[in-house]
Amino acid sequence: MAFYEKNLNKYKSQSQVNGAIFTSSQEDVINQVSELLNQGVSPTEIKEQINTEGKTNVLVTLGSFDIDSTELPKNIELKEGVSEIYKGDTTFTIVKINFIAPPRIKSFNEVKGRVMSDFQNELEKEWVKSLKEKYTVKVNEKTLKKLK
């Protein structure tokens, strides 16, 4: 825990977008989603209205996304509200941004694995450094040449 607290700046999150991402392969479906979003219909209700008869016409992903997340369209304008429709290679995407969260320091539980790995690397560096100070390295040139 002391290592984590000493290195808090290494464990910052990026800015994040909180909202819903709507993706469809059909332009008319995504236009319908856009209209519903602009009317204030919730993402869950939109999903229920558009995905009927067991057919998935639109994929809805709710949550928080790093601003460089591959789930968000490239070059998305980061502002609260309903985005424009973005055309991908085979899909159309629209994003409802509830809010944009600024970077923050992640909790220990969120980065525990990374902290442990960083701490282990730090210990290893210190150990190698102490070994180099304590012992001198001598290279047997004859044996080295035989290996080449």
mmCIF file of N, CA and C in Angstrom:
data_model
loop_
_atom_site.group_PDB
_atom_site.id
_atom_site.type_symbol
_atom_site.label_atom_id
_atom_site.label_comp_id
_atom_site.label_asym_id
_atom_site.label_seq_id
_atom_site.Cartn_x
_atom_site.Cartn_y
_atom_site.Cartn_z
ATOM 1 N N MET A 1 0.821 -1.186 0.000
ATOM 2 C CA MET A 1 0.000 0.000 0.000
ATOM 3 C C MET A 1 0.873 1.260 0.000
ATOM 4 N N ALA A 2 1.990 1.209 0.698
ATOM 5 C CA ALA A 2 2.892 2.373 0.746
ATOM 6 C C ALA A 2 3.448 2.662 -0.650
ATOM 7 N N PHE A 3 3.784 1.616 -1.402
ATOM 8 C CA PHE A 3 4.293 1.792 -2.771
ATOM 9 C C PHE A 3 3.246 2.478 -3.630
ATOM 10 N N TYR A 4 2.004 2.044 -3.514
ATOM 11 C CA TYR A 4 0.896 2.633 -4.271
ATOM 12 C C TYR A 4 0.766 4.119 -3.924
ATOM 13 N N GLU A 5 0.758 4.431 -2.650
ATOM 14 C CA GLU A 5 0.588 5.817 -2.206
ATOM 15 C C GLU A 5 1.756 6.701 -2.635
ATOM 16 N N LYS A 6 2.955 6.119 -2.712
ATOM 17 C CA LYS A 6 4.134 6.868 -3.139
ATOM 18 C C LYS A 6 4.121 7.138 -4.647
ATOM 19 N N ASN A 7 3.384 6.320 -5.404
ATOM 20 C CA ASN A 7 3.377 6.408 -6.867
ATOM 21 C C ASN A 7 1.972 6.658 -7.433
ATOM 22 N N LEU A 8 1.158 7.421 -6.739
ATOM 23 C CA LEU A 8 -0.231 7.652 -7.155
ATOM 24 C C LEU A 8 -0.361 8.175 -8.582
ATOM 25 N N ASN A 9 0.569 9.024 -9.013
ATOM 26 C CA ASN A 9 0.455 9.605 -10.355
ATOM 27 C C ASN A 9 0.591 8.584 -11.469
ATOM 28 N N LYS A 10 1.157 7.419 -11.175
ATOM 29 C CA LYS A 10 1.262 6.361 -12.195
ATOM 30 C C LYS A 10 -0.088 5.684 -12.434
ATOM 31 N N TYR A 11 -1.027 5.911 -11.541
ATOM 32 C CA TYR A 11 -2.298 5.182 -11.593
ATOM 33 C C TYR A 11 -3.492 6.116 -11.809
ATOM 34 N N LYS A 12 -3.317 7.051 -12.731
ATOM 35 C CA LYS A 12 -4.393 7.972 -13.087
ATOM 36 C C LYS A 12 -5.187 7.410 -14.253
ATOM 37 N N SER A 13 -6.468 7.664 -14.224
ATOM 38 C CA SER A 13 -7.304 7.281 -15.364
ATOM 39 C C SER A 13 -7.287 8.412 -16.377
ATOM 40 N N GLN A 14 -7.761 8.115 -17.560
ATOM 41 C CA GLN A 14 -7.951 9.152 -18.577
ATOM 42 C C GLN A 14 -9.312 9.799 -18.311
ATOM 43 N N SER A 15 -9.604 10.840 -19.047
ATOM 44 C CA SER A 15 -10.965 11.362 -19.009
ATOM 45 C C SER A 15 -11.873 10.257 -19.527
ATOM 46 N N GLN A 16 -13.069 10.204 -18.991
ATOM 47 C CA GLN A 16 -14.003 9.168 -19.408
ATOM 48 C C GLN A 16 -15.334 9.770 -19.816
ATOM 49 N N VAL A 17 -15.970 9.106 -20.766
ATOM 50 C CA VAL A 17 -17.291 9.484 -21.231
ATOM 51 C C VAL A 17 -18.274 8.509 -20.606
ATOM 52 N N ASN A 18 -19.293 9.026 -19.925
ATOM 53 C CA ASN A 18 -20.335 8.171 -19.376
ATOM 54 C C ASN A 18 -21.565 8.348 -20.253
ATOM 55 N N GLY A 19 -22.106 7.228 -20.707
ATOM 56 C CA GLY A 19 -23.282 7.321 -21.562
ATOM 57 C C GLY A 19 -23.639 6.010 -22.221
ATOM 58 N N ALA A 20 -24.202 6.127 -23.410
ATOM 59 C CA ALA A 20 -24.655 4.950 -24.155
ATOM 60 C C ALA A 20 -24.182 5.051 -25.604
ATOM 61 N N ILE A 21 -23.706 3.917 -26.112
ATOM 62 C CA ILE A 21 -23.261 3.840 -27.505
ATOM 63 C C ILE A 21 -24.247 2.943 -28.247
ATOM 64 N N PHE A 22 -24.790 3.450 -29.326
ATOM 65 C CA PHE A 22 -25.749 2.709 -30.147
ATOM 66 C C PHE A 22 -25.097 2.404 -31.486
ATOM 67 N N THR A 23 -25.107 1.133 -31.878
ATOM 68 C CA THR A 23 -24.483 0.718 -33.132
ATOM 69 C C THR A 23 -25.463 -0.138 -33.928
ATOM 70 N N SER A 24 -25.533 0.128 -35.227
ATOM 71 C CA SER A 24 -26.397 -0.661 -36.108
ATOM 72 C C SER A 24 -25.771 -0.730 -37.491
ATOM 73 N N SER A 25 -26.079 -1.796 -38.192
ATOM 74 C CA SER A 25 -25.599 -1.929 -39.572
ATOM 75 C C SER A 25 -26.556 -1.253 -40.552
ATOM 76 N N GLN A 26 -27.688 -0.773 -40.028
ATOM 77 C CA GLN A 26 -28.711 -0.179 -40.890
ATOM 78 C C GLN A 26 -28.845 1.322 -40.585
ATOM 79 N N GLU A 27 -28.681 2.132 -41.607
ATOM 80 C CA GLU A 27 -28.733 3.588 -41.428
ATOM 81 C C GLU A 27 -30.116 4.049 -40.962
ATOM 82 N N ASP A 28 -31.173 3.460 -41.502
ATOM 83 C CA ASP A 28 -32.523 3.878 -41.101
ATOM 84 C C ASP A 28 -32.788 3.589 -39.623
ATOM 85 N N VAL A 29 -32.232 2.496 -39.118
ATOM 86 C CA VAL A 29 -32.393 2.154 -37.699
ATOM 87 C C VAL A 29 -31.677 3.185 -36.829
ATOM 88 N N ILE A 30 -30.472 3.559 -37.195
ATOM 89 C CA ILE A 30 -29.707 4.521 -36.384
ATOM 90 C C ILE A 30 -30.358 5.905 -36.459
ATOM 91 N N ASN A 31 -30.985 6.241 -37.591
ATOM 92 C CA ASN A 31 -31.731 7.503 -37.694
ATOM 93 C C ASN A 31 -32.925 7.492 -36.737
ATOM 94 N N GLN A 32 -33.565 6.348 -36.621
ATOM 95 C CA GLN A 32 -34.691 6.191 -35.702
ATOM 96 C C GLN A 32 -34.201 6.339 -34.257
ATOM 97 N N VAL A 33 -33.051 5.764 -33.952
ATOM 98 C CA VAL A 33 -32.456 5.890 -32.616
ATOM 99 C C VAL A 33 -32.178 7.362 -32.316
ATOM 100 N N SER A 34 -31.634 8.075 -33.292
ATOM 101 C CA SER A 34 -31.327 9.491 -33.127
ATOM 102 C C SER A 34 -32.582 10.287 -32.780
ATOM 103 N N GLU A 35 -33.658 10.023 -33.500
ATOM 104 C CA GLU A 35 -34.924 10.711 -33.233
ATOM 105 C C GLU A 35 -35.406 10.426 -31.815
ATOM 106 N N LEU A 36 -35.365 9.159 -31.409
ATOM 107 C CA LEU A 36 -35.824 8.778 -30.072
ATOM 108 C C LEU A 36 -34.957 9.420 -28.981
ATOM 109 N N LEU A 37 -33.644 9.453 -29.199
ATOM 110 C CA LEU A 37 -32.747 10.078 -28.219
ATOM 111 C C LEU A 37 -33.063 11.559 -28.082
ATOM 112 N N ASN A 38 -33.309 12.224 -29.203
ATOM 113 C CA ASN A 38 -33.625 13.655 -29.170
ATOM 114 C C ASN A 38 -34.988 13.933 -28.533
ATOM 115 N N GLN A 39 -35.848 12.913 -28.467
ATOM 116 C CA GLN A 39 -37.143 13.045 -27.782
ATOM 117 C C GLN A 39 -37.011 12.743 -26.288
ATOM 118 N N GLY A 40 -35.812 12.311 -25.860
ATOM 119 C CA GLY A 40 -35.581 12.039 -24.444
ATOM 120 C C GLY A 40 -35.896 10.614 -24.006
ATOM 121 N N VAL A 41 -36.050 9.711 -24.960
ATOM 122 C CA VAL A 41 -36.331 8.313 -24.639
ATOM 123 C C VAL A 41 -35.056 7.672 -24.083
ATOM 124 N N SER A 42 -35.202 6.849 -23.050
ATOM 125 C CA SER A 42 -34.028 6.237 -22.411
ATOM 126 C C SER A 42 -33.424 5.142 -23.299
ATOM 127 N N PRO A 43 -32.129 4.876 -23.127
ATOM 128 C CA PRO A 43 -31.480 3.821 -23.917
ATOM 129 C C PRO A 43 -32.159 2.457 -23.789
ATOM 130 N N THR A 44 -32.609 2.121 -22.592
ATOM 131 C CA THR A 44 -33.270 0.831 -22.382
ATOM 132 C C THR A 44 -34.573 0.760 -23.167
ATOM 133 N N GLU A 45 -35.343 1.836 -23.147
ATOM 134 C CA GLU A 45 -36.602 1.867 -23.890
ATOM 135 C C GLU A 45 -36.347 1.809 -25.396
ATOM 136 N N ILE A 46 -35.296 2.492 -25.848
ATOM 137 C CA ILE A 46 -34.955 2.463 -27.277
ATOM 138 C C ILE A 46 -34.630 1.040 -27.702
ATOM 139 N N LYS A 47 -33.826 0.370 -26.896
ATOM 140 C CA LYS A 47 -33.448 -1.015 -27.199
ATOM 141 C C LYS A 47 -34.692 -1.894 -27.305
ATOM 142 N N GLU A 48 -35.633 -1.725 -26.370
ATOM 143 C CA GLU A 48 -36.860 -2.527 -26.374
ATOM 144 C C GLU A 48 -37.736 -2.214 -27.586
ATOM 145 N N GLN A 49 -37.791 -0.939 -27.989
ATOM 146 C CA GLN A 49 -38.637 -0.544 -29.128
ATOM 147 C C GLN A 49 -38.071 -1.004 -30.464
ATOM 148 N N ILE A 50 -36.745 -0.971 -30.603
ATOM 149 C CA ILE A 50 -36.141 -1.246 -31.908
ATOM 150 C C ILE A 50 -35.802 -2.722 -32.099
ATOM 151 N N ASN A 51 -35.395 -3.393 -31.039
ATOM 152 C CA ASN A 51 -35.073 -4.824 -31.137
ATOM 153 C C ASN A 51 -36.338 -5.626 -30.856
ATOM 154 N N THR A 52 -37.108 -5.873 -31.910
ATOM 155 C CA THR A 52 -38.379 -6.585 -31.749
ATOM 156 C C THR A 52 -38.325 -7.930 -32.452
ATOM 157 N N GLU A 53 -39.224 -8.782 -32.078
ATOM 158 C CA GLU A 53 -39.376 -10.115 -32.687
ATOM 159 C C GLU A 53 -38.080 -10.913 -32.638
ATOM 160 N N GLY A 54 -37.327 -10.754 -31.557
ATOM 161 C CA GLY A 54 -36.096 -11.520 -31.379
ATOM 162 C C GLY A 54 -34.957 -11.091 -32.284
ATOM 163 N N LYS A 55 -35.133 -9.993 -33.014
ATOM 164 C CA LYS A 55 -34.103 -9.525 -33.938
ATOM 165 C C LYS A 55 -33.358 -8.350 -33.317
ATOM 166 N N THR A 56 -32.023 -8.421 -33.363
ATOM 167 C CA THR A 56 -31.193 -7.344 -32.830
ATOM 168 C C THR A 56 -30.865 -6.370 -33.949
ATOM 169 N N ASN A 57 -31.561 -5.236 -33.945
ATOM 170 C CA ASN A 57 -31.328 -4.207 -34.952
ATOM 171 C C ASN A 57 -30.316 -3.171 -34.488
ATOM 172 N N VAL A 58 -30.196 -3.014 -33.168
ATOM 173 C CA VAL A 58 -29.262 -2.045 -32.605
ATOM 174 C C VAL A 58 -28.603 -2.653 -31.368
ATOM 175 N N LEU A 59 -27.288 -2.449 -31.263
ATOM 176 C CA LEU A 59 -26.547 -2.864 -30.073
ATOM 177 C C LEU A 59 -26.403 -1.634 -29.191
ATOM 178 N N VAL A 60 -26.712 -1.799 -27.907
ATOM 179 C CA VAL A 60 -26.619 -0.693 -26.966
ATOM 180 C C VAL A 60 -25.589 -1.063 -25.906
ATOM 181 N N THR A 61 -24.584 -0.203 -25.748
ATOM 182 C CA THR A 61 -23.552 -0.425 -24.740
ATOM 183 C C THR A 61 -23.596 0.751 -23.772
ATOM 184 N N LEU A 62 -23.927 0.450 -22.520
ATOM 185 C CA LEU A 62 -24.013 1.476 -21.484
ATOM 186 C C LEU A 62 -22.765 1.435 -20.615
ATOM 187 N N GLY A 63 -22.336 2.596 -20.124
ATOM 188 C CA GLY A 63 -21.225 2.597 -19.185
ATOM 189 C C GLY A 63 -20.319 3.795 -19.325
ATOM 190 N N SER A 64 -19.120 3.640 -18.778
ATOM 191 C CA SER A 64 -18.082 4.670 -18.865
ATOM 192 C C SER A 64 -16.988 4.166 -19.780
ATOM 193 N N PHE A 65 -16.517 5.034 -20.661
ATOM 194 C CA PHE A 65 -15.534 4.648 -21.667
ATOM 195 C C PHE A 65 -14.381 5.648 -21.654
ATOM 196 N N ASP A 66 -13.140 5.133 -21.672
ATOM 197 C CA ASP A 66 -11.989 6.024 -21.815
ATOM 198 C C ASP A 66 -12.148 6.776 -23.124
ATOM 199 N N ILE A 67 -11.671 8.026 -23.156
ATOM 200 C CA ILE A 67 -11.893 8.836 -24.357
ATOM 201 C C ILE A 67 -11.213 8.270 -25.597
ATOM 202 N N ASP A 68 -10.205 7.409 -25.405
ATOM 203 C CA ASP A 68 -9.569 6.780 -26.568
ATOM 204 C C ASP A 68 -10.045 5.343 -26.781
ATOM 205 N N SER A 69 -11.162 4.982 -26.166
ATOM 206 C CA SER A 69 -11.723 3.641 -26.293
ATOM 207 C C SER A 69 -12.080 3.343 -27.751
ATOM 208 N N THR A 70 -11.831 2.120 -28.166
ATOM 209 C CA THR A 70 -12.176 1.727 -29.535
ATOM 210 C C THR A 70 -13.691 1.618 -29.723
ATOM 211 N N GLU A 71 -14.436 1.587 -28.625
ATOM 212 C CA GLU A 71 -15.890 1.521 -28.727
ATOM 213 C C GLU A 71 -16.487 2.850 -29.175
ATOM 214 N N LEU A 72 -15.788 3.946 -28.858
ATOM 215 C CA LEU A 72 -16.266 5.260 -29.281
ATOM 216 C C LEU A 72 -15.819 5.537 -30.715
ATOM 217 N N PRO A 73 -16.637 6.248 -31.482
ATOM 218 C CA PRO A 73 -16.223 6.583 -32.855
ATOM 219 C C PRO A 73 -14.973 7.468 -32.836
ATOM 220 N N LYS A 74 -14.138 7.309 -33.857
ATOM 221 C CA LYS A 74 -12.963 8.168 -33.971
ATOM 222 C C LYS A 74 -13.440 9.596 -34.218
ATOM 223 N N ASN A 75 -12.700 10.557 -33.710
ATOM 224 C CA ASN A 75 -12.996 11.980 -33.894
ATOM 225 C C ASN A 75 -14.354 12.402 -33.333
ATOM 226 N N ILE A 76 -14.840 11.705 -32.303
ATOM 227 C CA ILE A 76 -16.111 12.094 -31.702
ATOM 228 C C ILE A 76 -15.934 13.433 -30.991
ATOM 229 N N GLU A 77 -16.920 14.294 -31.143
ATOM 230 C CA GLU A 77 -16.896 15.575 -30.441
ATOM 231 C C GLU A 77 -17.323 15.302 -29.002
ATOM 232 N N LEU A 78 -16.439 15.606 -28.063
ATOM 233 C CA LEU A 78 -16.703 15.301 -26.664
ATOM 234 C C LEU A 78 -17.504 16.413 -26.001
ATOM 235 N N LYS A 79 -18.820 16.289 -26.090
ATOM 236 C CA LYS A 79 -19.713 17.212 -25.401
ATOM 237 C C LYS A 79 -20.955 16.452 -24.981
ATOM 238 N N GLU A 80 -21.541 16.898 -23.877
ATOM 239 C CA GLU A 80 -22.724 16.218 -23.352
ATOM 240 C C GLU A 80 -23.885 16.343 -24.330
ATOM 241 N N GLY A 81 -24.702 15.279 -24.388
ATOM 242 C CA GLY A 81 -25.859 15.266 -25.275
ATOM 243 C C GLY A 81 -25.745 14.166 -26.309
ATOM 244 N N VAL A 82 -26.526 14.292 -27.362
ATOM 245 C CA VAL A 82 -26.575 13.292 -28.427
ATOM 246 C C VAL A 82 -25.612 13.700 -29.536
ATOM 247 N N SER A 83 -24.746 12.768 -29.914
ATOM 248 C CA SER A 83 -23.757 13.059 -30.964
ATOM 249 C C SER A 83 -24.408 12.990 -32.338
ATOM 250 N N GLU A 84 -23.627 13.343 -33.328
ATOM 251 C CA GLU A 84 -24.050 13.119 -34.708
ATOM 252 C C GLU A 84 -23.919 11.623 -34.995
ATOM 253 N N ILE A 85 -24.363 11.199 -36.144
ATOM 254 C CA ILE A 85 -24.230 9.792 -36.543
ATOM 255 C C ILE A 85 -22.878 9.628 -37.230
ATOM 256 N N TYR A 86 -22.133 8.635 -36.780
ATOM 257 C CA TYR A 86 -20.819 8.341 -37.356
ATOM 258 C C TYR A 86 -20.917 7.080 -38.194
ATOM 259 N N LYS A 87 -20.392 7.158 -39.420
ATOM 260 C CA LYS A 87 -20.414 6.004 -40.317
ATOM 261 C C LYS A 87 -19.078 5.294 -40.239
ATOM 262 N N GLY A 88 -19.127 3.998 -39.924
ATOM 263 C CA GLY A 88 -17.928 3.174 -39.922
ATOM 264 C C GLY A 88 -17.856 2.403 -41.228
ATOM 265 N N ASP A 89 -17.012 1.381 -41.265
ATOM 266 C CA ASP A 89 -16.890 0.564 -42.485
ATOM 267 C C ASP A 89 -18.197 -0.162 -42.802
ATOM 268 N N THR A 90 -18.786 -0.767 -41.769
ATOM 269 C CA THR A 90 -20.009 -1.546 -41.993
ATOM 270 C C THR A 90 -21.117 -1.185 -41.015
ATOM 271 N N THR A 91 -20.877 -0.186 -40.152
ATOM 272 C CA THR A 91 -21.863 0.151 -39.127
ATOM 273 C C THR A 91 -22.066 1.664 -39.027
ATOM 274 N N PHE A 92 -23.136 2.011 -38.354
ATOM 275 C CA PHE A 92 -23.449 3.399 -38.026
ATOM 276 C C PHE A 92 -23.508 3.485 -36.508
ATOM 277 N N THR A 93 -22.976 4.574 -35.949
ATOM 278 C CA THR A 93 -22.906 4.716 -34.494
ATOM 279 C C THR A 93 -23.366 6.099 -34.080
ATOM 280 N N ILE A 94 -24.105 6.130 -32.981
ATOM 281 C CA ILE A 94 -24.492 7.393 -32.352
ATOM 282 C C ILE A 94 -24.258 7.222 -30.851
ATOM 283 N N VAL A 95 -23.841 8.312 -30.193
ATOM 284 C CA VAL A 95 -23.498 8.235 -28.769
ATOM 285 C C VAL A 95 -24.304 9.265 -27.995
ATOM 286 N N LYS A 96 -24.874 8.845 -26.882
ATOM 287 C CA LYS A 96 -25.535 9.751 -25.936
ATOM 288 C C LYS A 96 -24.567 9.912 -24.777
ATOM 289 N N ILE A 97 -24.007 11.119 -24.626
ATOM 290 C CA ILE A 97 -23.043 11.379 -23.558
ATOM 291 C C ILE A 97 -23.771 12.049 -22.396
ATOM 292 N N ASN A 98 -23.786 11.354 -21.255
ATOM 293 C CA ASN A 98 -24.413 11.907 -20.050
ATOM 294 C C ASN A 98 -23.502 12.943 -19.400
ATOM 295 N N PHE A 99 -22.232 12.563 -19.234
ATOM 296 C CA PHE A 99 -21.248 13.507 -18.689
ATOM 297 C C PHE A 99 -19.848 13.020 -19.028
ATOM 298 N N ILE A 100 -18.903 13.956 -18.933
ATOM 299 C CA ILE A 100 -17.499 13.633 -19.180
ATOM 300 C C ILE A 100 -16.777 13.779 -17.847
ATOM 301 N N ALA A 101 -16.216 12.677 -17.377
ATOM 302 C CA ALA A 101 -15.512 12.672 -16.088
ATOM 303 C C ALA A 101 -14.046 13.025 -16.308
ATOM 304 N N PRO A 102 -13.501 13.911 -15.487
ATOM 305 C CA PRO A 102 -12.086 14.280 -15.629
ATOM 306 C C PRO A 102 -11.183 13.127 -15.175
ATOM 307 N N PRO A 103 -9.903 13.193 -15.512
ATOM 308 C CA PRO A 103 -8.974 12.159 -15.040
ATOM 309 C C PRO A 103 -9.000 12.105 -13.511
ATOM 310 N N ARG A 104 -8.797 10.915 -12.975
ATOM 311 C CA ARG A 104 -8.777 10.746 -11.520
ATOM 312 C C ARG A 104 -7.764 9.677 -11.168
ATOM 313 N N ILE A 105 -7.381 9.652 -9.918
ATOM 314 C CA ILE A 105 -6.490 8.599 -9.447
ATOM 315 C C ILE A 105 -7.347 7.374 -9.153
ATOM 316 N N LYS A 106 -6.976 6.252 -9.759
ATOM 317 C CA LYS A 106 -7.744 5.027 -9.578
ATOM 318 C C LYS A 106 -7.529 4.475 -8.174
ATOM 319 N N SER A 107 -8.549 3.816 -7.646
ATOM 320 C CA SER A 107 -8.443 3.225 -6.311
ATOM 321 C C SER A 107 -7.470 2.043 -6.356
ATOM 322 N N PHE A 108 -6.963 1.692 -5.199
ATOM 323 C CA PHE A 108 -6.016 0.577 -5.101
ATOM 324 C C PHE A 108 -6.625 -0.701 -5.677
ATOM 325 N N ASN A 109 -7.893 -0.949 -5.368
ATOM 326 C CA ASN A 109 -8.548 -2.171 -5.860
ATOM 327 C C ASN A 109 -8.637 -2.207 -7.379
ATOM 328 N N GLU A 110 -8.770 -1.056 -8.024
ATOM 329 C CA GLU A 110 -8.850 -1.003 -9.486
ATOM 330 C C GLU A 110 -7.522 -1.346 -10.151
ATOM 331 N N VAL A 111 -6.405 -1.034 -9.474
ATOM 332 C CA VAL A 111 -5.084 -1.192 -10.092
ATOM 333 C C VAL A 111 -4.175 -2.136 -9.310
ATOM 334 N N LYS A 112 -4.757 -2.958 -8.461
ATOM 335 C CA LYS A 112 -3.977 -3.831 -7.585
ATOM 336 C C LYS A 112 -2.962 -4.675 -8.361
ATOM 337 N N GLY A 113 -3.387 -5.284 -9.452
ATOM 338 C CA GLY A 113 -2.484 -6.129 -10.245
ATOM 339 C C GLY A 113 -1.316 -5.343 -10.810
ATOM 340 N N ARG A 114 -1.605 -4.158 -11.335
ATOM 341 C CA ARG A 114 -0.550 -3.310 -11.900
ATOM 342 C C ARG A 114 0.412 -2.827 -10.815
ATOM 343 N N VAL A 115 -0.125 -2.488 -9.641
ATOM 344 C CA VAL A 115 0.717 -2.044 -8.522
ATOM 345 C C VAL A 115 1.653 -3.174 -8.106
ATOM 346 N N MET A 116 1.119 -4.378 -8.009
ATOM 347 C CA MET A 116 1.949 -5.529 -7.612
ATOM 348 C C MET A 116 3.063 -5.757 -8.625
ATOM 349 N N SER A 117 2.741 -5.676 -9.901
ATOM 350 C CA SER A 117 3.739 -5.864 -10.953
ATOM 351 C C SER A 117 4.806 -4.770 -10.891
ATOM 352 N N ASP A 118 4.377 -3.510 -10.735
ATOM 353 C CA ASP A 118 5.325 -2.397 -10.640
ATOM 354 C C ASP A 118 6.220 -2.539 -9.405
ATOM 355 N N PHE A 119 5.636 -2.958 -8.298
ATOM 356 C CA PHE A 119 6.401 -3.133 -7.063
ATOM 357 C C PHE A 119 7.442 -4.248 -7.233
ATOM 358 N N GLN A 120 7.037 -5.341 -7.862
ATOM 359 C CA GLN A 120 7.963 -6.454 -8.115
ATOM 360 C C GLN A 120 9.122 -5.993 -8.998
ATOM 361 N N ASN A 121 8.821 -5.223 -10.033
ATOM 362 C CA ASN A 121 9.872 -4.690 -10.919
ATOM 363 C C ASN A 121 10.822 -3.773 -10.153
ATOM 364 N N GLU A 122 10.279 -2.958 -9.270
ATOM 365 C CA GLU A 122 11.087 -2.059 -8.449
ATOM 366 C C GLU A 122 12.030 -2.855 -7.541
ATOM 367 N N LEU A 123 11.486 -3.892 -6.909
ATOM 368 C CA LEU A 123 12.322 -4.742 -6.043
ATOM 369 C C LEU A 123 13.439 -5.405 -6.839
ATOM 370 N N GLU A 124 13.101 -5.869 -8.027
ATOM 371 C CA GLU A 124 14.086 -6.534 -8.881
ATOM 372 C C GLU A 124 15.203 -5.569 -9.280
ATOM 373 N N LYS A 125 14.850 -4.339 -9.641
ATOM 374 C CA LYS A 125 15.864 -3.333 -10.002
ATOM 375 C C LYS A 125 16.801 -3.069 -8.834
ATOM 376 N N GLU A 126 16.229 -2.909 -7.646
ATOM 377 C CA GLU A 126 17.049 -2.651 -6.454
ATOM 378 C C GLU A 126 17.965 -3.834 -6.153
ATOM 379 N N TRP A 127 17.446 -5.044 -6.321
ATOM 380 C CA TRP A 127 18.234 -6.248 -6.051
ATOM 381 C C TRP A 127 19.415 -6.340 -7.022
ATOM 382 N N VAL A 128 19.152 -6.134 -8.326
ATOM 383 C CA VAL A 128 20.220 -6.190 -9.335
ATOM 384 C C VAL A 128 21.254 -5.104 -9.063
ATOM 385 N N LYS A 129 20.797 -3.928 -8.698
ATOM 386 C CA LYS A 129 21.712 -2.822 -8.392
ATOM 387 C C LYS A 129 22.609 -3.191 -7.210
ATOM 388 N N SER A 130 22.032 -3.769 -6.167
ATOM 389 C CA SER A 130 22.833 -4.148 -4.984
ATOM 390 C C SER A 130 23.818 -5.265 -5.329
ATOM 391 N N LEU A 131 23.415 -6.184 -6.208
ATOM 392 C CA LEU A 131 24.330 -7.253 -6.625
ATOM 393 C C LEU A 131 25.505 -6.691 -7.409
ATOM 394 N N LYS A 132 25.244 -5.721 -8.279
ATOM 395 C CA LYS A 132 26.313 -5.091 -9.064
ATOM 396 C C LYS A 132 27.285 -4.338 -8.175
ATOM 397 N N GLU A 133 26.769 -3.728 -7.116
ATOM 398 C CA GLU A 133 27.635 -3.011 -6.180
ATOM 399 C C GLU A 133 28.476 -3.973 -5.349
ATOM 400 N N LYS A 134 27.912 -5.107 -5.036
ATOM 401 C CA LYS A 134 28.586 -6.063 -4.151
ATOM 402 C C LYS A 134 29.597 -6.936 -4.900
ATOM 403 N N TYR A 135 29.277 -7.313 -6.121
ATOM 404 C CA TYR A 135 30.118 -8.231 -6.878
ATOM 405 C C TYR A 135 30.569 -7.589 -8.186
ATOM 406 N N THR A 136 31.786 -7.916 -8.597
ATOM 407 C CA THR A 136 32.271 -7.438 -9.888
ATOM 408 C C THR A 136 32.071 -8.537 -10.921
ATOM 409 N N VAL A 137 31.777 -8.104 -12.112
ATOM 410 C CA VAL A 137 31.539 -9.056 -13.200
ATOM 411 C C VAL A 137 32.833 -9.199 -13.984
ATOM 412 N N LYS A 138 33.280 -10.450 -14.124
ATOM 413 C CA LYS A 138 34.477 -10.734 -14.912
ATOM 414 C C LYS A 138 34.067 -11.638 -16.067
ATOM 415 N N VAL A 139 34.437 -11.226 -17.264
ATOM 416 C CA VAL A 139 34.101 -12.000 -18.452
ATOM 417 C C VAL A 139 35.334 -12.796 -18.871
ATOM 418 N N ASN A 140 35.156 -14.102 -18.998
ATOM 419 C CA ASN A 140 36.220 -14.967 -19.465
ATOM 420 C C ASN A 140 36.223 -14.863 -20.991
ATOM 421 N N GLU A 141 37.175 -14.095 -21.520
ATOM 422 C CA GLU A 141 37.220 -13.803 -22.961
ATOM 423 C C GLU A 141 37.413 -15.067 -23.798
ATOM 424 N N LYS A 142 38.226 -16.020 -23.328
ATOM 425 C CA LYS A 142 38.458 -17.266 -24.075
ATOM 426 C C LYS A 142 37.147 -18.025 -24.269
ATOM 427 N N THR A 143 36.422 -18.186 -23.201
ATOM 428 C CA THR A 143 35.169 -18.920 -23.259
ATOM 429 C C THR A 143 34.145 -18.161 -24.105
ATOM 430 N N LEU A 144 34.127 -16.877 -23.996
ATOM 431 C CA LEU A 144 33.220 -16.066 -24.779
ATOM 432 C C LEU A 144 33.458 -16.245 -26.269
ATOM 433 N N LYS A 145 34.743 -16.245 -26.667
ATOM 434 C CA LYS A 145 35.090 -16.440 -28.086
ATOM 435 C C LYS A 145 34.675 -17.828 -28.573
ATOM 436 N N LYS A 146 34.784 -18.841 -27.728
ATOM 437 C CA LYS A 146 34.371 -20.196 -28.104
ATOM 438 C C LYS A 146 32.869 -20.264 -28.371
ATOM 439 N N LEU A 147 32.114 -19.490 -27.616
ATOM 440 C CA LEU A 147 30.660 -19.488 -27.767
ATOM 441 C C LEU A 147 30.216 -18.809 -29.067
ATOM 442 N N LYS A 148 31.016 -17.888 -29.569
ATOM 443 C CA LYS A 148 30.640 -17.160 -30.779
ATOM 444 C C LYS A 148 30.858 -17.965 -31.999
#
